[in-house]
Amino acid sequence: MSLSDIIDRIHAEEKRVGRELGSTRLIAVSKVQPNERVVAVLKAGHRLFGENKVQEAAGKWPALRERFDGVRVHLLGPLQTNKARQAMGLFEAIHSLDRPKLAKTLARLAQEIGQCPDLFIQVNTGEEPQKAGVLPADADAFIAEARALDLPVVGLMCIPPADEEPSLHFALLRKIAERNGVVGLSMGMSADFEQAVAMGATHVRVGSAIFGARDYG
Ligand SMILES: *Cc1c(COP(=O)(O)O)cnc(C)c1O
Protein backbone atom coordinates (compact mmCIF):
# COMPACT_ATOMS: atom_id res chain seq x y z
CA MET A 1 0.00 0.00 0.00
CA SER A 2 1.15 3.56 -0.52
CA LEU A 3 -0.02 7.13 -0.34
CA SER A 4 -1.13 7.23 -3.97
CA ASP A 5 -3.01 3.93 -3.63
CA ILE A 6 -4.94 5.28 -0.67
CA ILE A 7 -5.74 8.53 -2.50
CA ASP A 8 -6.92 6.50 -5.51
CA ARG A 9 -9.16 4.38 -3.31
CA ILE A 10 -10.65 7.47 -1.64
CA HIS A 11 -11.36 9.01 -5.05
CA ALA A 12 -12.88 5.78 -6.34
CA GLU A 13 -15.20 5.62 -3.34
CA GLU A 14 -16.16 9.30 -3.69
CA LYS A 15 -17.02 8.62 -7.30
CA ARG A 16 -18.95 5.44 -6.49
CA VAL A 17 -21.20 7.18 -3.97
CA GLY A 18 -21.59 10.38 -5.96
CA ARG A 19 -19.49 12.65 -3.79
CA GLU A 20 -17.41 15.49 -5.17
CA LEU A 21 -13.93 14.26 -6.09
CA GLY A 22 -11.40 15.36 -3.48
CA SER A 23 -14.02 16.30 -0.88
CA THR A 24 -12.47 13.92 1.67
CA ARG A 25 -9.34 15.17 3.41
CA LEU A 26 -6.70 12.49 4.02
CA ILE A 27 -4.88 12.78 7.35
CA ALA A 28 -1.70 10.67 7.17
CA VAL A 29 -1.30 9.38 10.72
CA SER A 30 2.43 9.49 11.35
CA LYS A 31 2.51 8.57 15.04
CA VAL A 32 5.34 6.21 16.02
CA GLN A 33 6.56 5.98 12.40
CA PRO A 34 10.28 6.37 11.69
CA ASN A 35 11.23 9.77 10.35
CA GLU A 36 12.33 8.50 6.93
CA ARG A 37 8.83 7.16 6.23
CA VAL A 38 7.31 10.49 7.17
CA VAL A 39 9.82 12.39 5.04
CA ALA A 40 9.03 10.12 2.08
CA VAL A 41 5.35 11.02 2.32
CA LEU A 42 6.22 14.73 2.63
CA LYS A 43 8.45 14.41 -0.45
CA ALA A 44 5.54 12.82 -2.30
CA GLY A 45 3.74 16.12 -1.71
CA HIS A 46 1.41 15.25 1.15
CA ARG A 47 0.99 17.96 3.78
CA LEU A 48 -1.70 16.90 6.26
CA PHE A 49 -0.64 14.66 9.13
CA GLY A 50 -2.05 13.29 12.37
CA GLU A 51 -0.34 12.61 15.66
CA ASN A 52 -1.56 11.07 18.88
CA LYS A 53 0.70 12.63 21.47
CA VAL A 54 1.70 16.21 22.17
CA GLN A 55 5.20 15.22 23.28
CA GLU A 56 5.92 13.11 20.22
CA ALA A 57 4.65 15.81 17.87
CA ALA A 58 6.72 18.45 19.67
CA GLY A 59 9.87 16.42 19.10
CA LYS A 60 9.19 15.84 15.44
CA TRP A 61 7.20 18.49 13.62
CA PRO A 62 8.98 21.80 14.31
CA ALA A 63 12.02 20.58 12.36
CA LEU A 64 9.91 19.07 9.56
CA ARG A 65 7.96 22.35 9.24
CA GLU A 66 11.30 24.09 8.65
CA ARG A 67 12.06 21.71 5.80
CA PHE A 68 8.61 21.56 4.17
CA ASP A 69 6.14 24.37 3.47
CA GLY A 70 2.45 24.22 4.18
CA VAL A 71 2.50 21.38 6.67
CA ARG A 72 -0.58 20.93 8.85
CA VAL A 73 -0.66 18.60 11.83
CA HIS A 74 -3.79 17.48 13.65
CA LEU A 75 -3.86 16.07 17.18
CA LEU A 76 -5.95 12.89 17.23
CA GLY A 77 -5.19 11.49 20.69
CA PRO A 78 -6.46 12.52 24.13
CA LEU A 79 -5.38 15.93 25.42
CA GLN A 80 -4.63 16.65 29.07
CA THR A 81 -5.51 20.16 30.16
CA ASN A 82 -1.95 20.77 31.36
CA LYS A 83 -0.74 20.20 27.78
CA ALA A 84 -3.42 22.36 26.16
CA ARG A 85 -1.26 25.46 25.80
CA GLN A 86 1.54 23.49 24.13
CA ALA A 87 -0.96 21.72 21.88
CA MET A 88 -2.41 25.02 20.72
CA GLY A 89 1.02 26.01 19.45
CA LEU A 90 1.68 22.72 17.69
CA PHE A 91 -1.52 21.73 15.89
CA GLU A 92 -3.84 23.25 13.29
CA ALA A 93 -6.67 21.09 14.62
CA ILE A 94 -7.52 19.01 17.68
CA HIS A 95 -9.87 16.03 17.19
CA SER A 96 -10.25 15.03 20.83
CA LEU A 97 -12.26 17.72 22.58
CA ASP A 98 -14.33 15.57 24.92
CA ARG A 99 -15.06 17.27 28.23
CA PRO A 100 -16.14 20.59 29.74
CA LYS A 101 -12.91 21.15 31.65
CA LEU A 102 -10.85 20.92 28.46
CA ALA A 103 -13.33 23.15 26.62
CA LYS A 104 -13.02 25.82 29.32
CA THR A 105 -9.23 25.62 29.30
CA LEU A 106 -9.06 25.91 25.50
CA ALA A 107 -11.49 28.84 25.57
CA ARG A 108 -9.43 30.69 28.17
CA LEU A 109 -6.19 30.09 26.22
CA ALA A 110 -7.84 31.09 22.93
CA GLN A 111 -8.87 34.41 24.50
CA GLU A 112 -5.36 34.96 25.77
CA ILE A 113 -3.52 33.92 22.60
CA GLY A 114 -6.04 35.35 20.16
CA GLN A 115 -6.42 32.19 18.12
CA CYS A 116 -7.50 28.59 18.42
CA PRO A 117 -6.97 25.42 16.39
CA ASP A 118 -10.02 23.95 14.65
CA LEU A 119 -11.80 21.65 17.07
CA PHE A 120 -13.52 18.32 16.55
CA ILE A 121 -15.61 16.93 19.38
CA GLN A 122 -14.92 13.26 20.00
CA VAL A 123 -18.01 11.13 20.47
CA ASN A 124 -17.76 7.70 22.11
CA THR A 125 -20.30 6.17 19.74
CA GLY A 126 -19.74 2.65 21.12
CA GLU A 127 -20.10 3.88 24.72
CA GLU A 128 -16.92 1.99 25.59
CA PRO A 129 -15.71 2.74 29.13
CA GLN A 130 -12.03 2.68 28.15
CA LYS A 131 -12.49 5.12 25.31
CA ALA A 132 -12.48 8.91 25.33
CA GLY A 133 -15.33 10.96 23.96
CA VAL A 134 -18.68 12.29 25.07
CA LEU A 135 -21.54 9.82 25.14
CA PRO A 136 -23.98 10.14 22.22
CA ALA A 137 -26.73 11.21 24.64
CA ASP A 138 -24.56 14.07 25.93
CA ALA A 139 -23.27 15.22 22.54
CA ASP A 140 -25.90 17.88 21.74
CA ALA A 141 -25.44 19.60 25.10
CA PHE A 142 -21.65 19.48 24.87
CA ILE A 143 -21.61 20.88 21.33
CA ALA A 144 -23.82 23.75 22.57
CA GLU A 145 -21.54 24.29 25.56
CA ALA A 146 -18.41 24.46 23.38
CA ARG A 147 -20.10 26.87 20.99
CA ALA A 148 -21.24 29.05 23.88
CA LEU A 149 -17.56 29.33 24.83
CA ASP A 150 -16.89 30.66 21.28
CA LEU A 151 -14.77 27.63 20.43
CA PRO A 152 -14.37 26.86 16.71
CA VAL A 153 -16.20 23.54 16.57
CA VAL A 154 -15.66 22.36 12.99
CA GLY A 155 -16.56 18.70 13.30
CA LEU A 156 -17.15 15.49 15.22
CA MET A 157 -14.81 12.54 15.53
CA CYS A 158 -15.30 8.88 16.44
CA ILE A 159 -13.33 5.65 16.76
CA PRO A 160 -15.76 2.73 16.42
CA PRO A 161 -15.37 -0.36 18.62
CA ALA A 162 -12.95 -2.84 17.05
CA ASP A 163 -15.48 -5.66 16.85
CA GLU A 164 -18.51 -3.82 15.49
CA GLU A 165 -19.65 -2.79 12.04
CA PRO A 166 -18.05 0.66 11.66
CA SER A 167 -20.73 1.99 9.29
CA LEU A 168 -23.31 1.99 12.08
CA HIS A 169 -21.04 4.23 14.15
CA PHE A 170 -20.26 6.47 11.19
CA ALA A 171 -24.01 6.82 10.58
CA LEU A 172 -24.63 7.72 14.22
CA LEU A 173 -21.85 10.34 14.17
CA ARG A 174 -23.27 11.82 11.00
CA LYS A 175 -26.75 11.98 12.49
CA ILE A 176 -25.47 13.84 15.57
CA ALA A 177 -23.53 16.23 13.33
CA GLU A 178 -26.52 16.90 11.07
CA ARG A 179 -28.95 17.68 13.85
CA ASN A 180 -26.45 20.12 15.35
CA GLY A 181 -25.41 21.76 12.09
CA VAL A 182 -21.82 20.53 12.41
CA VAL A 183 -20.11 20.10 9.04
CA GLY A 184 -16.93 18.10 9.65
CA LEU A 185 -16.81 14.34 10.17
CA SER A 186 -13.48 12.82 11.22
CA MET A 187 -14.00 9.09 10.83
CA GLY A 188 -12.42 6.09 9.14
CA MET A 189 -8.97 4.55 9.60
CA SER A 190 -6.86 2.07 7.60
CA ALA A 191 -9.38 -0.76 7.89
CA ASP A 192 -12.56 1.18 7.18
CA PHE A 193 -11.83 4.50 5.47
CA GLU A 194 -13.80 3.59 2.36
CA GLN A 195 -16.92 2.94 4.44
CA ALA A 196 -16.31 6.29 6.13
CA VAL A 197 -16.07 8.06 2.76
CA ALA A 198 -19.35 6.43 1.76
CA MET A 199 -20.94 7.74 4.99
CA GLY A 200 -19.75 11.29 4.31
CA ALA A 201 -16.42 11.60 6.15
CA THR A 202 -14.75 14.95 5.55
CA HIS A 203 -11.52 13.70 7.17
CA VAL A 204 -10.22 10.13 7.18
CA ARG A 205 -7.31 9.26 9.46
CA VAL A 206 -5.11 6.63 7.81
CA GLY A 207 -1.85 5.46 9.37
CA SER A 208 -0.59 1.93 8.81
CA ALA A 209 -2.08 1.57 5.31
CA ILE A 210 0.16 4.45 4.20
CA PHE A 211 3.27 4.03 6.34
CA GLY A 212 3.26 0.33 7.18
CA ALA A 213 2.80 -1.27 10.59
CA ARG A 214 3.79 0.74 13.64
CA ASP A 215 6.70 -0.69 15.63
CA TYR A 216 6.07 0.13 19.28
CA GLY A 217 9.34 -1.62 20.15
C1 LIG B 1 -3.61 5.52 15.21
C2 LIG B 1 -4.86 6.21 14.90
C3 LIG B 1 -5.35 6.25 13.59
C4 LIG B 1 -4.70 5.51 12.43
O1 LIG B 1 -4.84 4.12 12.61
P1 LIG B 1 -4.49 3.10 11.40
O2 LIG B 1 -5.25 1.89 11.74
O3 LIG B 1 -3.01 2.90 11.45
O4 LIG B 1 -4.92 3.72 10.15
C5 LIG B 1 -6.49 6.99 13.34
N1 LIG B 1 -7.13 7.65 14.33
C6 LIG B 1 -6.69 7.64 15.60
C7 LIG B 1 -7.43 8.40 16.64
C8 LIG B 1 -5.55 6.92 15.92
O5 LIG B 1 -5.14 6.90 17.20
Tab-separated table of C-alpha atoms and ligand atoms in Angstrom:
chain	number	residue	atom	x	y	z
A	1	MET	CA	0.000	0.000	0.000
A	2	SER	CA	1.152	3.562	-0.521
A	3	LEU	CA	-0.018	7.127	-0.341
A	4	SER	CA	-1.130	7.234	-3.971
A	5	ASP	CA	-3.010	3.927	-3.629
A	6	ILE	CA	-4.944	5.284	-0.668
A	7	ILE	CA	-5.736	8.525	-2.499
A	8	ASP	CA	-6.922	6.499	-5.508
A	9	ARG	CA	-9.162	4.379	-3.309
A	10	ILE	CA	-10.649	7.468	-1.642
A	11	HIS	CA	-11.361	9.012	-5.048
A	12	ALA	CA	-12.878	5.777	-6.343
A	13	GLU	CA	-15.198	5.624	-3.338
A	14	GLU	CA	-16.157	9.302	-3.689
A	15	LYS	CA	-17.022	8.616	-7.300
A	16	ARG	CA	-18.950	5.443	-6.490
A	17	VAL	CA	-21.197	7.180	-3.967
A	18	GLY	CA	-21.592	10.380	-5.962
A	19	ARG	CA	-19.491	12.648	-3.786
A	20	GLU	CA	-17.411	15.488	-5.168
A	21	LEU	CA	-13.933	14.257	-6.090
A	22	GLY	CA	-11.399	15.359	-3.479
A	23	SER	CA	-14.018	16.301	-0.880
A	24	THR	CA	-12.466	13.917	1.666
A	25	ARG	CA	-9.342	15.173	3.405
A	26	LEU	CA	-6.699	12.487	4.015
A	27	ILE	CA	-4.882	12.776	7.347
A	28	ALA	CA	-1.703	10.667	7.173
A	29	VAL	CA	-1.303	9.382	10.722
A	30	SER	CA	2.432	9.489	11.347
A	31	LYS	CA	2.508	8.567	15.039
A	32	VAL	CA	5.336	6.205	16.019
A	33	GLN	CA	6.563	5.984	12.404
A	34	PRO	CA	10.279	6.369	11.687
A	35	ASN	CA	11.234	9.774	10.351
A	36	GLU	CA	12.331	8.497	6.934
A	37	ARG	CA	8.826	7.160	6.225
A	38	VAL	CA	7.307	10.492	7.173
A	39	VAL	CA	9.818	12.394	5.042
A	40	ALA	CA	9.033	10.117	2.084
A	41	VAL	CA	5.346	11.018	2.325
A	42	LEU	CA	6.225	14.729	2.627
A	43	LYS	CA	8.453	14.415	-0.454
A	44	ALA	CA	5.544	12.820	-2.302
A	45	GLY	CA	3.739	16.115	-1.710
A	46	HIS	CA	1.412	15.253	1.146
A	47	ARG	CA	0.995	17.962	3.781
A	48	LEU	CA	-1.704	16.901	6.255
A	49	PHE	CA	-0.642	14.664	9.126
A	50	GLY	CA	-2.050	13.286	12.369
A	51	GLU	CA	-0.336	12.614	15.664
A	52	ASN	CA	-1.565	11.070	18.881
A	53	LYS	CA	0.697	12.628	21.473
A	54	VAL	CA	1.697	16.205	22.175
A	55	GLN	CA	5.201	15.216	23.282
A	56	GLU	CA	5.920	13.112	20.216
A	57	ALA	CA	4.647	15.807	17.873
A	58	ALA	CA	6.717	18.450	19.673
A	59	GLY	CA	9.866	16.421	19.096
A	60	LYS	CA	9.185	15.836	15.444
A	61	TRP	CA	7.202	18.495	13.622
A	62	PRO	CA	8.976	21.804	14.306
A	63	ALA	CA	12.020	20.575	12.361
A	64	LEU	CA	9.907	19.071	9.564
A	65	ARG	CA	7.960	22.347	9.242
A	66	GLU	CA	11.303	24.085	8.654
A	67	ARG	CA	12.061	21.712	5.795
A	68	PHE	CA	8.614	21.564	4.166
A	69	ASP	CA	6.141	24.369	3.465
A	70	GLY	CA	2.447	24.216	4.175
A	71	VAL	CA	2.500	21.382	6.671
A	72	ARG	CA	-0.584	20.929	8.855
A	73	VAL	CA	-0.660	18.595	11.829
A	74	HIS	CA	-3.791	17.478	13.653
A	75	LEU	CA	-3.859	16.068	17.179
A	76	LEU	CA	-5.951	12.885	17.231
A	77	GLY	CA	-5.192	11.492	20.692
A	78	PRO	CA	-6.461	12.522	24.126
A	79	LEU	CA	-5.378	15.934	25.415
A	80	GLN	CA	-4.627	16.650	29.071
A	81	THR	CA	-5.511	20.162	30.162
A	82	ASN	CA	-1.951	20.770	31.356
A	83	LYS	CA	-0.737	20.204	27.783
A	84	ALA	CA	-3.419	22.358	26.163
A	85	ARG	CA	-1.264	25.461	25.797
A	86	GLN	CA	1.536	23.494	24.132
A	87	ALA	CA	-0.961	21.717	21.878
A	88	MET	CA	-2.409	25.022	20.718
A	89	GLY	CA	1.018	26.007	19.450
A	90	LEU	CA	1.677	22.724	17.685
A	91	PHE	CA	-1.523	21.735	15.888
A	92	GLU	CA	-3.840	23.248	13.286
A	93	ALA	CA	-6.670	21.090	14.619
A	94	ILE	CA	-7.524	19.011	17.676
A	95	HIS	CA	-9.875	16.029	17.186
A	96	SER	CA	-10.247	15.030	20.831
A	97	LEU	CA	-12.265	17.720	22.583
A	98	ASP	CA	-14.329	15.569	24.916
A	99	ARG	CA	-15.058	17.269	28.235
A	100	PRO	CA	-16.144	20.587	29.743
A	101	LYS	CA	-12.907	21.148	31.651
A	102	LEU	CA	-10.849	20.918	28.462
A	103	ALA	CA	-13.332	23.148	26.619
A	104	LYS	CA	-13.017	25.822	29.320
A	105	THR	CA	-9.227	25.618	29.304
A	106	LEU	CA	-9.060	25.914	25.497
A	107	ALA	CA	-11.488	28.837	25.566
A	108	ARG	CA	-9.431	30.688	28.175
A	109	LEU	CA	-6.195	30.090	26.224
A	110	ALA	CA	-7.839	31.086	22.934
A	111	GLN	CA	-8.873	34.410	24.499
A	112	GLU	CA	-5.360	34.955	25.770
A	113	ILE	CA	-3.515	33.917	22.596
A	114	GLY	CA	-6.042	35.353	20.161
A	115	GLN	CA	-6.418	32.188	18.116
A	116	CYS	CA	-7.501	28.585	18.419
A	117	PRO	CA	-6.971	25.415	16.386
A	118	ASP	CA	-10.022	23.952	14.655
A	119	LEU	CA	-11.798	21.648	17.067
A	120	PHE	CA	-13.518	18.315	16.553
A	121	ILE	CA	-15.608	16.931	19.385
A	122	GLN	CA	-14.917	13.261	20.002
A	123	VAL	CA	-18.011	11.129	20.474
A	124	ASN	CA	-17.755	7.703	22.105
A	125	THR	CA	-20.301	6.171	19.742
A	126	GLY	CA	-19.744	2.652	21.116
A	127	GLU	CA	-20.101	3.877	24.722
A	128	GLU	CA	-16.917	1.993	25.588
A	129	PRO	CA	-15.711	2.735	29.132
A	130	GLN	CA	-12.025	2.681	28.152
A	131	LYS	CA	-12.488	5.119	25.309
A	132	ALA	CA	-12.476	8.911	25.331
A	133	GLY	CA	-15.328	10.964	23.957
A	134	VAL	CA	-18.685	12.286	25.069
A	135	LEU	CA	-21.538	9.818	25.138
A	136	PRO	CA	-23.980	10.139	22.218
A	137	ALA	CA	-26.729	11.206	24.641
A	138	ASP	CA	-24.562	14.068	25.926
A	139	ALA	CA	-23.275	15.216	22.540
A	140	ASP	CA	-25.899	17.882	21.738
A	141	ALA	CA	-25.439	19.600	25.096
A	142	PHE	CA	-21.652	19.475	24.873
A	143	ILE	CA	-21.615	20.876	21.331
A	144	ALA	CA	-23.816	23.747	22.567
A	145	GLU	CA	-21.539	24.293	25.560
A	146	ALA	CA	-18.408	24.460	23.378
A	147	ARG	CA	-20.098	26.872	20.991
A	148	ALA	CA	-21.241	29.054	23.876
A	149	LEU	CA	-17.558	29.329	24.826
A	150	ASP	CA	-16.895	30.655	21.285
A	151	LEU	CA	-14.769	27.631	20.432
A	152	PRO	CA	-14.365	26.864	16.714
A	153	VAL	CA	-16.197	23.536	16.565
A	154	VAL	CA	-15.657	22.361	12.987
A	155	GLY	CA	-16.555	18.700	13.304
A	156	LEU	CA	-17.150	15.491	15.220
A	157	MET	CA	-14.810	12.537	15.530
A	158	CYS	CA	-15.297	8.880	16.440
A	159	ILE	CA	-13.325	5.653	16.761
A	160	PRO	CA	-15.760	2.726	16.417
A	161	PRO	CA	-15.368	-0.358	18.617
A	162	ALA	CA	-12.949	-2.839	17.051
A	163	ASP	CA	-15.483	-5.655	16.847
A	164	GLU	CA	-18.512	-3.823	15.488
A	165	GLU	CA	-19.653	-2.786	12.038
A	166	PRO	CA	-18.051	0.660	11.662
A	167	SER	CA	-20.726	1.995	9.293
A	168	LEU	CA	-23.312	1.988	12.082
A	169	HIS	CA	-21.040	4.227	14.145
A	170	PHE	CA	-20.265	6.469	11.185
A	171	ALA	CA	-24.009	6.820	10.580
A	172	LEU	CA	-24.625	7.722	14.219
A	173	LEU	CA	-21.853	10.339	14.169
A	174	ARG	CA	-23.272	11.819	11.004
A	175	LYS	CA	-26.752	11.980	12.490
A	176	ILE	CA	-25.472	13.837	15.566
A	177	ALA	CA	-23.528	16.229	13.325
A	178	GLU	CA	-26.519	16.901	11.073
A	179	ARG	CA	-28.953	17.677	13.845
A	180	ASN	CA	-26.446	20.121	15.347
A	181	GLY	CA	-25.410	21.757	12.094
A	182	VAL	CA	-21.821	20.530	12.407
A	183	VAL	CA	-20.113	20.103	9.044
A	184	GLY	CA	-16.930	18.096	9.653
A	185	LEU	CA	-16.808	14.339	10.170
A	186	SER	CA	-13.480	12.823	11.224
A	187	MET	CA	-13.998	9.093	10.833
A	188	GLY	CA	-12.419	6.093	9.145
A	189	MET	CA	-8.973	4.552	9.604
A	190	SER	CA	-6.865	2.075	7.603
A	191	ALA	CA	-9.379	-0.762	7.892
A	192	ASP	CA	-12.562	1.181	7.181
A	193	PHE	CA	-11.825	4.504	5.474
A	194	GLU	CA	-13.795	3.589	2.357
A	195	GLN	CA	-16.919	2.944	4.438
A	196	ALA	CA	-16.309	6.287	6.133
A	197	VAL	CA	-16.069	8.060	2.763
A	198	ALA	CA	-19.346	6.425	1.760
A	199	MET	CA	-20.936	7.740	4.988
A	200	GLY	CA	-19.753	11.293	4.313
A	201	ALA	CA	-16.425	11.597	6.147
A	202	THR	CA	-14.754	14.950	5.548
A	203	HIS	CA	-11.519	13.702	7.165
A	204	VAL	CA	-10.216	10.134	7.177
A	205	ARG	CA	-7.305	9.259	9.464
A	206	VAL	CA	-5.109	6.634	7.810
A	207	GLY	CA	-1.849	5.457	9.367
A	208	SER	CA	-0.589	1.927	8.813
A	209	ALA	CA	-2.080	1.568	5.311
A	210	ILE	CA	0.165	4.450	4.203
A	211	PHE	CA	3.274	4.029	6.343
A	212	GLY	CA	3.263	0.332	7.183
A	213	ALA	CA	2.801	-1.272	10.591
A	214	ARG	CA	3.791	0.738	13.639
A	215	ASP	CA	6.696	-0.687	15.628
A	216	TYR	CA	6.066	0.128	19.276
A	217	GLY	CA	9.344	-1.622	20.145
B	1	LIG	C1	-3.614	5.521	15.215
B	1	LIG	C2	-4.859	6.212	14.901
B	1	LIG	C3	-5.346	6.247	13.589
B	1	LIG	C4	-4.705	5.506	12.432
B	1	LIG	O1	-4.843	4.124	12.612
B	1	LIG	P1	-4.492	3.103	11.399
B	1	LIG	O2	-5.252	1.893	11.742
B	1	LIG	O3	-3.010	2.905	11.452
B	1	LIG	O4	-4.922	3.724	10.148
B	1	LIG	C5	-6.491	6.990	13.345
B	1	LIG	N1	-7.127	7.645	14.329
B	1	LIG	C6	-6.690	7.640	15.599
B	1	LIG	C7	-7.431	8.401	16.638
B	1	LIG	C8	-5.552	6.923	15.921
B	1	LIG	O5	-5.140	6.896	17.195
